Coordinates of C-alpha atoms in Angstrom, one line a residue:
M24 CA 140.7 69.0 97.1
T25 CA 140.3 68.8 93.3
S26 CA 138.1 71.5 91.7
S27 CA 134.9 70.4 90.0
P28 CA 131.8 72.1 88.6
S29 CA 129.9 70.9 91.6
S30 CA 132.4 72.3 94.1
S31 CA 133.3 75.6 92.4
T32 CA 132.2 78.8 94.0
P33 CA 129.3 80.3 92.1
S34 CA 129.4 83.9 90.8
R35 CA 128.5 86.4 93.5
T36 CA 127.6 89.2 91.1
A37 CA 124.3 90.8 92.1
T38 CA 121.3 90.6 89.7
S39 CA 120.8 94.3 89.3
S40 CA 123.6 96.6 90.4
S41 CA 121.8 99.7 89.1
T42 CA 118.8 99.0 91.3
G43 CA 121.2 98.3 94.2
L44 CA 122.9 101.6 93.6
R45 CA 119.7 103.5 93.9
N46 CA 118.8 101.6 97.1
I47 CA 122.1 102.5 98.8
G48 CA 121.8 106.2 97.8
G49 CA 124.5 106.4 95.2
A50 CA 127.8 107.1 96.9
D51 CA 126.4 107.9 100.3
P52 CA 128.0 105.2 102.5
R53 CA 125.6 105.9 105.4
R54 CA 122.6 104.6 103.5
A55 CA 124.8 101.9 102.0
G56 CA 125.7 100.8 105.5
A57 CA 122.0 100.6 106.4
V58 CA 121.4 98.1 103.6
L59 CA 124.6 96.2 104.2
A60 CA 123.6 95.7 107.9
L61 CA 120.4 93.9 106.9
G62 CA 119.6 90.5 108.2
I63 CA 119.5 87.2 106.3
V64 CA 118.7 87.9 102.6
S65 CA 118.6 85.0 100.2
R66 CA 120.7 85.5 97.0
N67 CA 117.5 84.8 95.1
S68 CA 115.4 87.4 96.9
A69 CA 114.3 90.5 94.9
L70 CA 116.1 93.7 95.7
V71 CA 114.1 96.5 97.2
A72 CA 112.7 98.8 94.5
S73 CA 114.1 102.2 94.2
D74 CA 110.8 103.9 95.1
E75 CA 110.3 101.9 98.3
A76 CA 111.3 103.0 101.8
P77 CA 114.4 101.3 103.2
P78 CA 113.7 98.1 105.1
D79 CA 113.1 98.1 108.8
L80 CA 116.5 97.2 110.3
D81 CA 114.9 96.0 113.5
S82 CA 112.5 93.6 112.0
P83 CA 112.8 90.0 113.1
L84 CA 115.1 87.8 111.1
P85 CA 113.5 85.1 109.0
A86 CA 114.1 81.6 110.5
P87 CA 116.1 79.0 108.7
P88 CA 114.5 75.6 108.1
A89 CA 113.9 73.5 111.2
V90 CA 116.8 71.4 112.4
P91 CA 116.6 68.2 114.5
E92 CA 117.1 69.1 118.1
T93 CA 120.0 66.7 118.5
L94 CA 122.0 68.6 115.8
A95 CA 120.8 72.1 116.6
R96 CA 123.6 72.8 119.1
R97 CA 126.1 75.3 117.7
A98 CA 126.7 77.2 114.5
V99 CA 129.8 76.2 112.6
V100 CA 131.8 79.0 110.9
L101 CA 134.3 78.1 108.2
V102 CA 137.3 80.4 107.9
G103 CA 140.4 80.4 105.7
M104 CA 142.1 81.8 102.7
P105 CA 140.5 82.4 99.3
G106 CA 140.5 79.0 97.6
A107 CA 140.4 77.0 100.9
G108 CA 137.0 75.5 99.8
K109 CA 134.8 77.1 102.5
S110 CA 131.7 77.2 100.3
S111 CA 132.1 73.7 98.7
I112 CA 132.9 72.1 102.1
G113 CA 130.3 74.2 103.8
R114 CA 127.5 72.9 101.7
R115 CA 128.5 69.3 102.2
L116 CA 129.0 69.8 105.9
A117 CA 125.6 71.4 106.3
A118 CA 124.0 68.5 104.6
R119 CA 125.8 66.1 106.9
L120 CA 124.8 68.0 110.0
G121 CA 121.2 68.7 108.9
L122 CA 121.8 72.5 109.2
P123 CA 121.2 75.3 106.7
F124 CA 124.2 76.6 104.7
V125 CA 124.8 80.3 104.2
D126 CA 127.6 82.0 102.3
A127 CA 128.4 85.3 104.0
D128 CA 129.7 87.0 100.8
A129 CA 126.6 86.0 98.9
E130 CA 124.4 87.5 101.7
I131 CA 126.4 90.7 101.6
E132 CA 126.1 91.1 97.9
A133 CA 122.4 90.4 98.0
A134 CA 121.9 92.9 100.8
A135 CA 123.9 95.6 99.2
G136 CA 122.8 94.9 95.6
L137 CA 126.4 95.2 94.6
P138 CA 129.2 92.8 93.9
I139 CA 131.9 92.8 96.5
T140 CA 134.4 94.2 94.0
E141 CA 132.3 97.2 93.5
I142 CA 131.7 97.7 97.3
F143 CA 135.5 97.7 97.8
A144 CA 136.0 100.1 94.9
R145 CA 133.4 102.6 95.9
Y146 CA 133.7 102.6 99.7
G147 CA 136.9 100.9 100.7
E148 CA 137.8 97.9 102.7
P149 CA 137.2 99.4 106.2
Y150 CA 133.6 100.1 105.3
F151 CA 133.1 96.7 103.8
R152 CA 134.6 94.9 106.9
D153 CA 132.3 96.8 109.2
G154 CA 129.2 95.8 107.2
E155 CA 130.6 92.2 106.9
R156 CA 130.9 92.0 110.6
R157 CA 127.3 93.2 111.2
V158 CA 125.9 90.7 108.7
I159 CA 127.9 87.8 110.2
T160 CA 126.8 88.9 113.7
R161 CA 123.1 88.9 112.6
L162 CA 123.4 85.5 111.0
L163 CA 125.0 83.9 114.1
A164 CA 122.3 85.5 116.3
G165 CA 119.7 83.1 114.7
P166 CA 119.4 79.3 114.9
P167 CA 122.5 77.2 114.2
L168 CA 123.8 77.1 110.6
V169 CA 127.0 76.4 108.7
L170 CA 128.5 79.7 107.6
A171 CA 131.2 80.2 105.0
T172 CA 133.0 83.5 105.5
G173 CA 135.0 85.6 103.1
G174 CA 138.7 85.1 103.2
G175 CA 139.4 88.3 105.2
A176 CA 136.4 88.1 107.6
F177 CA 138.1 86.2 110.4
A178 CA 141.2 88.4 110.1
D179 CA 139.2 91.3 111.4
A180 CA 139.5 91.5 115.2
R181 CA 135.9 92.6 115.8
T182 CA 134.6 89.8 113.6
R183 CA 136.7 87.2 115.4
A184 CA 135.3 88.5 118.7
A185 CA 131.7 88.4 117.3
V186 CA 132.1 84.8 116.2
R187 CA 133.7 83.9 119.6
D188 CA 131.0 85.7 121.6
S189 CA 128.2 84.0 119.6
G190 CA 129.2 80.6 120.8
A191 CA 129.8 79.3 117.3
L192 CA 132.4 76.7 116.6
S193 CA 135.0 78.2 114.2
V194 CA 136.9 75.9 111.8
W195 CA 140.0 76.9 109.9
L196 CA 140.4 75.1 106.6
R197 CA 144.2 75.4 106.3
C198 CA 145.7 75.0 102.8
G199 CA 149.2 75.2 101.6
L200 CA 150.3 77.8 99.0
P201 CA 150.5 75.4 96.0
T202 CA 146.9 74.2 96.6
L203 CA 145.6 77.7 96.9
L204 CA 147.3 78.8 93.7
R205 CA 145.6 76.1 91.7
R206 CA 142.2 77.0 93.2
V207 CA 142.3 80.8 92.8
A208 CA 143.1 80.5 89.1
G209 CA 140.4 82.5 87.2
R210 CA 139.4 84.6 90.2
E211 CA 140.8 87.8 88.8
H212 CA 137.4 89.5 89.5
R213 CA 138.0 89.3 93.2
P214 CA 139.2 92.6 94.8
M215 CA 142.5 91.4 96.1
F216 CA 143.5 89.7 92.8
L217 CA 142.7 92.6 90.4
N218 CA 145.8 93.5 88.4
A219 CA 148.0 91.5 90.8
D220 CA 150.2 88.4 90.8
P221 CA 148.2 85.7 92.6
R222 CA 151.3 84.1 94.2
A223 CA 152.5 87.4 95.6
V224 CA 149.0 88.2 96.9
L225 CA 148.6 84.8 98.6
E226 CA 152.1 84.9 100.2
R227 CA 151.3 88.3 101.7
L228 CA 147.9 87.2 102.9
I229 CA 149.3 84.0 104.4
A230 CA 151.8 85.9 106.4
A231 CA 149.2 88.3 107.7
R232 CA 146.2 86.1 108.2
H233 CA 147.5 82.6 109.2
P234 CA 148.4 83.8 112.8
L235 CA 144.8 85.2 113.1
F236 CA 143.1 82.1 111.6
A237 CA 145.0 80.1 114.3
E238 CA 142.5 81.5 116.8
A239 CA 139.8 79.2 115.3
D240 CA 138.6 76.5 117.6
I241 CA 139.5 73.7 115.2
I242 CA 142.2 73.5 112.5
V243 CA 141.8 71.0 109.6
D244 CA 144.6 70.7 107.1
C245 CA 143.3 70.5 103.5
T246 CA 145.0 69.0 100.6
D247 CA 144.0 68.1 97.0
E248 CA 141.9 65.2 98.3
P249 CA 138.3 65.0 97.1
P250 CA 135.9 67.5 98.8
E251 CA 133.9 64.6 100.3
V252 CA 137.0 63.4 102.1
T253 CA 137.8 66.8 103.5
T254 CA 134.1 67.2 104.5
R255 CA 134.2 63.9 106.4
R256 CA 137.4 65.0 108.3
V257 CA 135.9 68.3 109.2
A258 CA 132.7 66.6 110.5
E259 CA 134.7 64.2 112.6
A260 CA 136.8 67.1 114.0
V261 CA 133.6 69.0 114.9
A262 CA 132.1 65.9 116.5
A263 CA 135.3 65.2 118.5
H264 CA 135.9 68.8 119.6
R265 CA 135.8 69.3 123.4
A266 CA 136.2 72.9 124.4
P267 CA 138.1 73.5 127.7
Q268 CA 136.0 74.1 130.8
T269 CA 136.0 77.8 131.6
L270 CA 135.8 79.2 135.1
P271 CA 135.6 83.0 135.4
V272 CA 137.4 84.8 138.3
G273 CA 135.1 87.7 138.9
L274 CA 137.3 90.6 139.7
G275 CA 135.8 93.3 137.5
E276 CA 138.4 94.9 135.2
R277 CA 141.0 92.5 136.6
G278 CA 138.8 89.4 136.1
Y279 CA 140.1 86.5 134.0
D280 CA 139.3 83.0 133.0
I281 CA 140.7 79.7 134.2
L282 CA 140.7 77.2 131.3
V283 CA 140.8 73.5 132.3
G284 CA 141.2 70.8 129.6
T285 CA 143.7 68.8 127.5
G286 CA 145.9 70.0 124.7
L287 CA 145.9 73.7 125.9
L288 CA 149.7 74.1 125.4
A289 CA 149.3 73.4 121.7
R290 CA 146.5 76.0 121.5
A291 CA 148.2 78.6 123.8
G292 CA 148.5 81.3 121.2
A293 CA 145.0 81.0 120.0
L294 CA 143.6 81.1 123.6
L295 CA 145.8 83.9 124.8
A296 CA 145.7 86.3 121.8
P297 CA 142.3 87.7 122.6
V298 CA 143.3 88.6 126.2
L299 CA 146.9 90.0 125.8
P300 CA 147.8 93.5 124.6
T301 CA 150.3 92.3 122.1
R302 CA 151.7 89.0 120.7
R303 CA 155.1 89.6 122.4
V304 CA 155.9 87.3 125.4
A305 CA 158.8 86.2 127.6
I306 CA 158.6 82.7 129.1
I307 CA 159.9 81.7 132.6
S308 CA 160.2 78.0 133.2
D309 CA 162.5 75.6 135.1
S310 CA 165.1 73.2 133.8
D311 CA 163.0 70.1 134.6
V312 CA 159.8 71.3 133.0
A313 CA 161.2 73.0 129.9
P314 CA 162.4 69.9 128.1
L315 CA 159.0 68.3 128.6
H316 CA 156.6 71.1 127.8
L317 CA 158.3 74.2 126.4
P318 CA 158.4 72.9 122.8
A319 CA 154.6 72.5 122.7
L320 CA 154.0 75.9 124.3
R321 CA 156.6 77.5 121.9
E322 CA 154.9 76.0 118.8
G323 CA 151.4 76.9 120.1
L324 CA 152.5 80.5 120.5
R325 CA 154.3 80.8 117.2
E326 CA 151.4 79.3 115.3
A327 CA 149.3 82.3 116.4
G328 CA 152.1 84.7 115.4
F329 CA 153.6 85.4 118.9
A330 CA 157.2 86.6 119.2
I331 CA 159.0 85.0 122.1
L332 CA 161.5 87.6 123.2
A333 CA 163.2 85.5 125.9
E334 CA 163.1 82.0 127.5
H335 CA 164.5 82.2 131.0
L336 CA 165.1 78.9 132.8
V337 CA 165.6 78.6 136.6
P338 CA 166.7 75.6 138.7
P339 CA 163.7 73.6 140.1
G340 CA 162.9 73.7 143.8
E341 CA 161.8 76.1 146.5
K342 CA 165.3 77.7 146.9
T343 CA 164.7 79.3 143.5
K344 CA 162.2 81.7 145.1
C345 CA 164.8 84.3 146.1
F346 CA 166.1 87.8 145.3
A347 CA 169.0 86.5 143.2
A348 CA 166.7 84.5 140.9
T349 CA 164.3 87.4 140.7
Q350 CA 167.1 89.8 139.5
A351 CA 168.4 87.3 137.0
A352 CA 164.9 86.9 135.4
L353 CA 164.4 90.6 135.3
E354 CA 167.7 91.2 133.6
T355 CA 166.9 88.5 131.0
I356 CA 163.5 89.8 130.2
L357 CA 164.2 93.5 130.2
G358 CA 167.5 92.9 128.4
A359 CA 165.6 91.2 125.6
G360 CA 163.6 94.4 125.0
A361 CA 160.4 93.8 126.9
D362 CA 158.1 96.8 127.2
R363 CA 155.0 97.3 129.3
R364 CA 152.9 95.5 126.8
T365 CA 155.0 92.4 126.8
S366 CA 153.5 89.5 128.7
V367 CA 155.3 87.1 131.1
I368 CA 154.3 83.5 130.8
A369 CA 155.0 81.1 133.8
L370 CA 155.4 77.5 132.6
G371 CA 155.9 75.3 135.6
G372 CA 154.8 74.5 139.1
G373 CA 154.1 76.7 142.0
V374 CA 157.7 77.9 142.4
V375 CA 157.9 79.1 138.8
G376 CA 154.4 80.6 139.0
D377 CA 155.2 82.5 142.2
L378 CA 158.6 83.7 140.9
A379 CA 157.4 84.7 137.4
G380 CA 154.3 86.4 138.8
F381 CA 156.5 88.5 141.2
V382 CA 158.8 89.4 138.3
A383 CA 155.8 90.5 136.2
A384 CA 154.5 92.5 139.1
I385 CA 157.7 94.5 139.6
A386 CA 159.1 94.7 136.1
L387 CA 158.4 98.2 134.6
R388 CA 155.9 98.6 137.5
G389 CA 153.8 95.7 136.2
L390 CA 153.6 93.5 133.1
P391 CA 150.7 91.3 131.9
F392 CA 151.1 87.8 133.2
V393 CA 149.8 84.3 132.3
Q394 CA 149.9 81.2 134.4
V395 CA 150.5 77.8 132.6
P396 CA 150.7 75.5 135.6
T397 CA 152.3 72.0 134.9
T398 CA 151.9 70.4 138.4
L399 CA 148.8 69.3 140.1
L400 CA 149.6 71.6 143.1
A401 CA 149.9 74.6 140.8
Q402 CA 146.8 73.8 138.8
V403 CA 144.5 73.4 141.8
D404 CA 145.9 76.1 143.9
S405 CA 148.9 78.4 143.4
S406 CA 148.2 79.5 139.8
V407 CA 144.8 81.0 140.8
G408 CA 144.4 84.1 142.8
G409 CA 147.3 86.4 141.9
K410 CA 149.5 85.7 145.0
T411 CA 153.1 86.0 143.9
G412 CA 156.3 86.1 145.9
I413 CA 159.6 84.8 147.1
N414 CA 161.0 83.5 150.3
L415 CA 163.3 84.8 153.0
S416 CA 165.4 82.9 155.5
L417 CA 162.8 84.0 158.0
G418 CA 160.0 82.3 156.2
K419 CA 158.0 81.5 153.1
N420 CA 156.5 84.1 150.7
L421 CA 157.3 87.0 153.0
V422 CA 158.1 89.2 150.0
G423 CA 155.6 89.4 147.2
A424 CA 152.6 91.2 145.5
F425 CA 149.1 90.6 144.5
H426 CA 149.2 90.5 140.7
Q427 CA 146.4 88.8 138.9
P428 CA 147.1 86.8 135.7
R429 CA 145.3 87.6 132.4
M430 CA 144.5 83.9 132.1
V431 CA 145.3 80.5 133.6
L432 CA 145.8 77.6 131.2
A433 CA 145.5 74.4 133.2
D434 CA 146.3 71.7 130.7
T435 CA 145.5 68.5 132.6
G436 CA 147.2 66.4 129.9
V437 CA 150.6 67.4 131.2
L438 CA 150.0 65.8 134.6
G439 CA 150.8 62.5 133.0
T440 CA 154.5 63.5 133.0
L441 CA 154.6 64.3 136.8
P442 CA 156.7 62.0 139.0
P443 CA 154.5 60.1 141.5
R444 CA 155.8 62.1 144.4
E445 CA 154.9 65.4 142.8
L446 CA 151.5 64.2 142.0
R447 CA 150.9 63.0 145.6
A448 CA 152.1 66.4 146.9
G449 CA 149.6 68.2 144.7
W450 CA 146.8 66.1 146.1
A451 CA 147.3 67.7 149.5
E452 CA 145.9 71.0 148.1
V453 CA 142.9 69.0 146.6
A454 CA 142.2 67.4 150.0
K455 CA 142.4 70.9 151.6
H456 CA 139.8 72.2 149.1
G457 CA 137.6 69.2 149.9
L458 CA 137.7 70.0 153.6
I459 CA 136.9 73.7 152.9
S460 CA 134.2 72.9 150.3
G461 CA 132.1 70.5 152.3
D462 CA 130.9 66.9 152.5
A463 CA 130.3 66.3 148.8
F464 CA 133.8 67.2 147.5
W465 CA 135.5 65.8 150.6
E466 CA 133.8 62.5 150.3
W467 CA 134.7 62.4 146.6
C468 CA 138.3 63.0 147.6
E469 CA 138.2 60.1 150.1
R470 CA 136.7 57.8 147.5
M471 CA 138.7 58.9 144.4
G472 CA 142.0 60.1 145.8
P473 CA 143.9 56.8 145.3
A474 CA 142.8 56.6 141.7
A475 CA 143.8 60.2 141.1
V476 CA 147.3 59.9 142.4
A477 CA 147.6 56.7 140.4
G478 CA 147.1 58.9 137.3
D479 CA 143.5 58.5 136.4
P480 CA 142.8 61.3 133.9
A481 CA 139.1 61.7 134.7
A482 CA 139.7 61.9 138.4
L483 CA 142.6 64.4 138.0
A484 CA 140.5 66.6 135.7
H485 CA 137.6 66.6 138.2
A486 CA 140.0 67.5 141.0
V487 CA 141.4 70.4 139.1
L488 CA 138.0 71.7 138.0
E489 CA 136.4 71.6 141.4
S490 CA 139.4 73.0 143.2
C491 CA 139.5 75.9 140.7
R492 CA 135.8 76.4 141.1
L493 CA 136.2 76.8 144.8
K494 CA 139.2 79.0 144.7
S495 CA 137.9 81.3 142.0
A496 CA 134.8 82.0 144.1
V497 CA 136.8 82.6 147.2
V498 CA 139.3 84.9 145.5
A499 CA 136.5 86.9 143.8
A500 CA 134.9 87.5 147.2
D501 CA 138.2 88.4 149.1
E502 CA 141.0 89.1 146.6
R503 CA 143.5 90.5 149.1
E504 CA 142.7 88.4 152.1
E505 CA 141.3 91.4 153.9
S506 CA 138.2 89.7 155.5
E507 CA 138.5 89.7 159.3
E508 CA 136.9 86.2 159.5
G509 CA 136.8 83.6 156.8
G510 CA 137.2 84.7 153.2
R511 CA 140.5 83.9 151.4
A512 CA 142.2 83.2 154.7
L513 CA 140.4 79.9 154.8
L514 CA 142.6 78.7 151.9
N515 CA 145.4 78.7 154.4
L516 CA 144.0 75.6 156.1
G517 CA 147.1 73.5 157.1
H518 CA 149.5 76.2 155.9
T519 CA 150.5 77.8 159.2
F520 CA 151.9 74.5 160.3
G521 CA 153.1 73.6 156.8
H522 CA 155.1 76.7 156.1
A523 CA 156.8 76.4 159.5
L524 CA 157.8 72.8 158.7
E525 CA 159.1 73.9 155.2
A526 CA 161.2 76.7 156.6
E527 CA 162.7 74.4 159.2
A528 CA 163.5 71.8 156.6
G529 CA 165.4 74.4 154.6
Y530 CA 163.6 74.4 151.3
G531 CA 166.1 71.9 149.9
G532 CA 163.7 69.5 148.4
G533 CA 163.7 67.1 151.3
L534 CA 160.1 68.2 152.2
L535 CA 157.9 69.4 149.3
H536 CA 155.3 72.1 149.9
G537 CA 152.4 69.7 149.4
E538 CA 153.9 67.2 151.8
A539 CA 154.3 69.9 154.4
V540 CA 150.7 71.0 153.8
A541 CA 149.5 67.4 154.2
V542 CA 151.1 67.2 157.7
G543 CA 149.7 70.7 158.4
L544 CA 146.1 69.4 157.6
G545 CA 146.6 66.6 160.0
L546 CA 147.8 68.9 162.7
A547 CA 145.0 71.5 162.0
A548 CA 142.4 68.8 162.4
A549 CA 144.0 67.5 165.6
L550 CA 144.2 71.0 167.1
S551 CA 140.6 71.6 166.1
A552 CA 139.6 68.4 168.0
R553 CA 141.7 69.2 171.0
L554 CA 140.0 72.6 171.3
G555 CA 136.6 71.1 171.0
H556 CA 135.6 72.5 167.6
C557 CA 135.1 69.2 165.7
A558 CA 134.3 65.6 166.3
Q559 CA 137.1 63.6 167.8
E560 CA 137.1 61.2 164.9
L561 CA 137.7 63.9 162.3
P562 CA 141.5 64.0 162.7
G563 CA 141.7 60.2 162.2
R564 CA 139.6 60.5 159.1
V565 CA 141.8 63.3 157.6
I566 CA 145.0 61.4 158.5
A567 CA 143.7 58.1 157.1
H568 CA 142.8 59.8 153.7
L569 CA 146.2 61.5 153.3
Q570 CA 148.1 58.4 154.2
S571 CA 145.9 56.3 151.8
V572 CA 147.3 58.4 148.9
G573 CA 150.9 58.1 150.1
L574 CA 151.2 61.4 151.8
P575 CA 152.7 62.1 155.2
A576 CA 150.0 63.2 157.6
R577 CA 151.8 63.4 160.9
I578 CA 155.2 64.8 162.0
G579 CA 156.2 61.2 162.8
D580 CA 155.8 60.4 159.1
L581 CA 158.7 62.7 158.3
D582 CA 162.1 61.3 158.4
R583 CA 163.7 64.1 160.4
P584 CA 163.5 65.7 163.9
F585 CA 161.8 69.0 164.5
S586 CA 161.8 71.4 167.5
A587 CA 158.5 72.6 168.9
T588 CA 160.1 75.8 170.1
L589 CA 161.6 76.6 166.7
L590 CA 158.4 75.7 164.8
L591 CA 156.4 78.1 167.1
Q592 CA 158.9 80.8 166.4
R593 CA 158.4 80.3 162.6
M594 CA 154.6 80.4 163.1
R595 CA 154.8 83.8 164.9
K596 CA 156.7 85.2 161.9
D597 CA 154.2 83.8 159.4
K598 CA 152.6 86.5 157.2
K599 CA 149.1 85.6 158.6
A600 CA 150.2 86.3 162.2
R601 CA 148.9 89.5 163.8
D602 CA 150.9 91.4 166.4
G603 CA 152.9 88.3 167.0
A604 CA 149.8 86.2 167.9
L605 CA 149.3 82.8 166.3
R606 CA 146.5 82.5 163.7
F607 CA 145.1 79.3 162.5
V608 CA 142.4 78.0 160.2
L609 CA 140.5 75.4 162.2
L610 CA 137.7 72.9 161.4
K611 CA 134.2 72.3 162.7
G612 CA 133.9 69.6 160.0
P613 CA 134.1 69.4 156.2
G614 CA 132.7 72.8 155.0
G615 CA 133.0 74.3 158.4
C616 CA 136.4 76.0 158.4
F617 CA 137.0 79.3 160.3
T618 CA 139.9 81.5 161.3
A619 CA 141.0 81.7 164.9
G620 CA 143.4 84.2 166.5
D621 CA 143.0 83.1 170.1
V622 CA 144.7 79.7 170.1
P623 CA 146.8 79.4 173.2
A624 CA 150.5 78.8 172.3
E625 CA 150.8 76.2 175.0
Q626 CA 148.1 74.1 173.3
V627 CA 150.0 74.2 170.0
E628 CA 153.3 73.3 171.7
R629 CA 151.7 70.4 173.5
L630 CA 150.3 69.1 170.3
L631 CA 153.7 69.4 168.6
R632 CA 155.4 67.6 171.4
D633 CA 152.7 64.9 171.4
E634 CA 153.4 64.4 167.7
G635 CA 157.0 63.7 168.4
C636 CA 158.7 67.1 168.3
G637 CA 161.6 67.8 170.6
A638 CA 162.0 70.9 172.7

């Protein structure tokens, strides 16, 4: 933007610094802090006289002018470097939105009765930042407004948290160094530019602050275009912004959020920075996913100042979940210098998520862990809940650990790159959640399943959101699957049959996990009907839905023979079995799932034989 008299930042020198000094008690920073923590004070308000008592800090804040209800949704906080145009753009944006405009620096100076330069000189930056945060917090606690912050405000971790917690929409006005240099000319009175080379100061601040500014909700690149043009672009970005849906997994200190939306890979660093101990990560992905999505994740992390210590790629497919792949990943990550504050990011489907989560659980006795699922199956199921593990020749997921992620980033935009077979396989877990959830979600699955597996973005987003909503609630109630009846075990609907089929098929890719689960759902419904637990028409309804989306739903739909005896042996070794007894999740109807440990083996064998299995 070009500078002009109308867009230049007015002087922020207080009207009477001597009066202000008496009010803050000379050099006593405790009394100064009391005045600095005041609520909204207009720069035109008279300062408190020296012989008056300090203002009541708990008095109600004056209300800004009324705003039309349609616009009074969220505060907008402009952040950026000195010279980014926060004040000039802020005034114009406020006029467009019909909101009041407030300059945080001006409010601080008016409240303290001192120019910011003098506050810095007398009490130091830590004291100033603390007061700045309290003023910003108070401003954002009131009705919506457009707030221009000082250049260093958003670089303070507590201030960033306060902006985030207030529900305000933060916008970074990102400017290049040449533009900033032209705009800061003549600002030698500002604390950071006193007796210093502006270029050197800006280069240092850019290196330190840009990764922190990247945590803003919206980033708008600013040039030397007229301020009205930049204002229009900011307003359009604000109007178009769609925050990801957030679903909390309530596990106390181990709780975390599932974020569902589009474009999350490009925002990964900004979204993860507040929940990870450091900005040091190692990424585990597979050789199919990495070329498609690793560049976006890499850039999203680096924009927020993350250091990627290692990128470890594994072959795709269930066979990767083994001890050899686990050891190789551990050696790569630890060999790159990972410590106990380094986070492991899983970028991929269920195989990568299970393997990377297990690696994180056992490396250095536990590293922070993030799930970035890229398949429908992983987004709706395996990425949520903290189950990690690898396979043995005896069966699936027999070695593993419960290790909850710090966050799950379910970017539904990446589902458009899935092969049709993978998308269909993921739908099996959605159908499972529909049967567990009840009539409303199950009937939606029956109605919208074909559109979803055809790639309809809205249908896929709804499937992910509702599946995660169900699973997060179940996991919060029964994290370690310890409930004797029901609880997290219900999420294994179809899996006792499905895991046995997978193990017999040899994990070679001929039978995908979701395909095995789909057949397992059909078998579970059929077994439930044979035992008299559900209506006789339910199995046909389940099978018809699965086949309508292109999934196998019966053993006969699989192009290979199976032995009923061998499948039963697999089921007895399943991790859900107790004392060698078979355990199944059965159905009374949609929303009526229950666990059963008294299913006669002969009934299961008869069903398998009737479905076409050999001896």
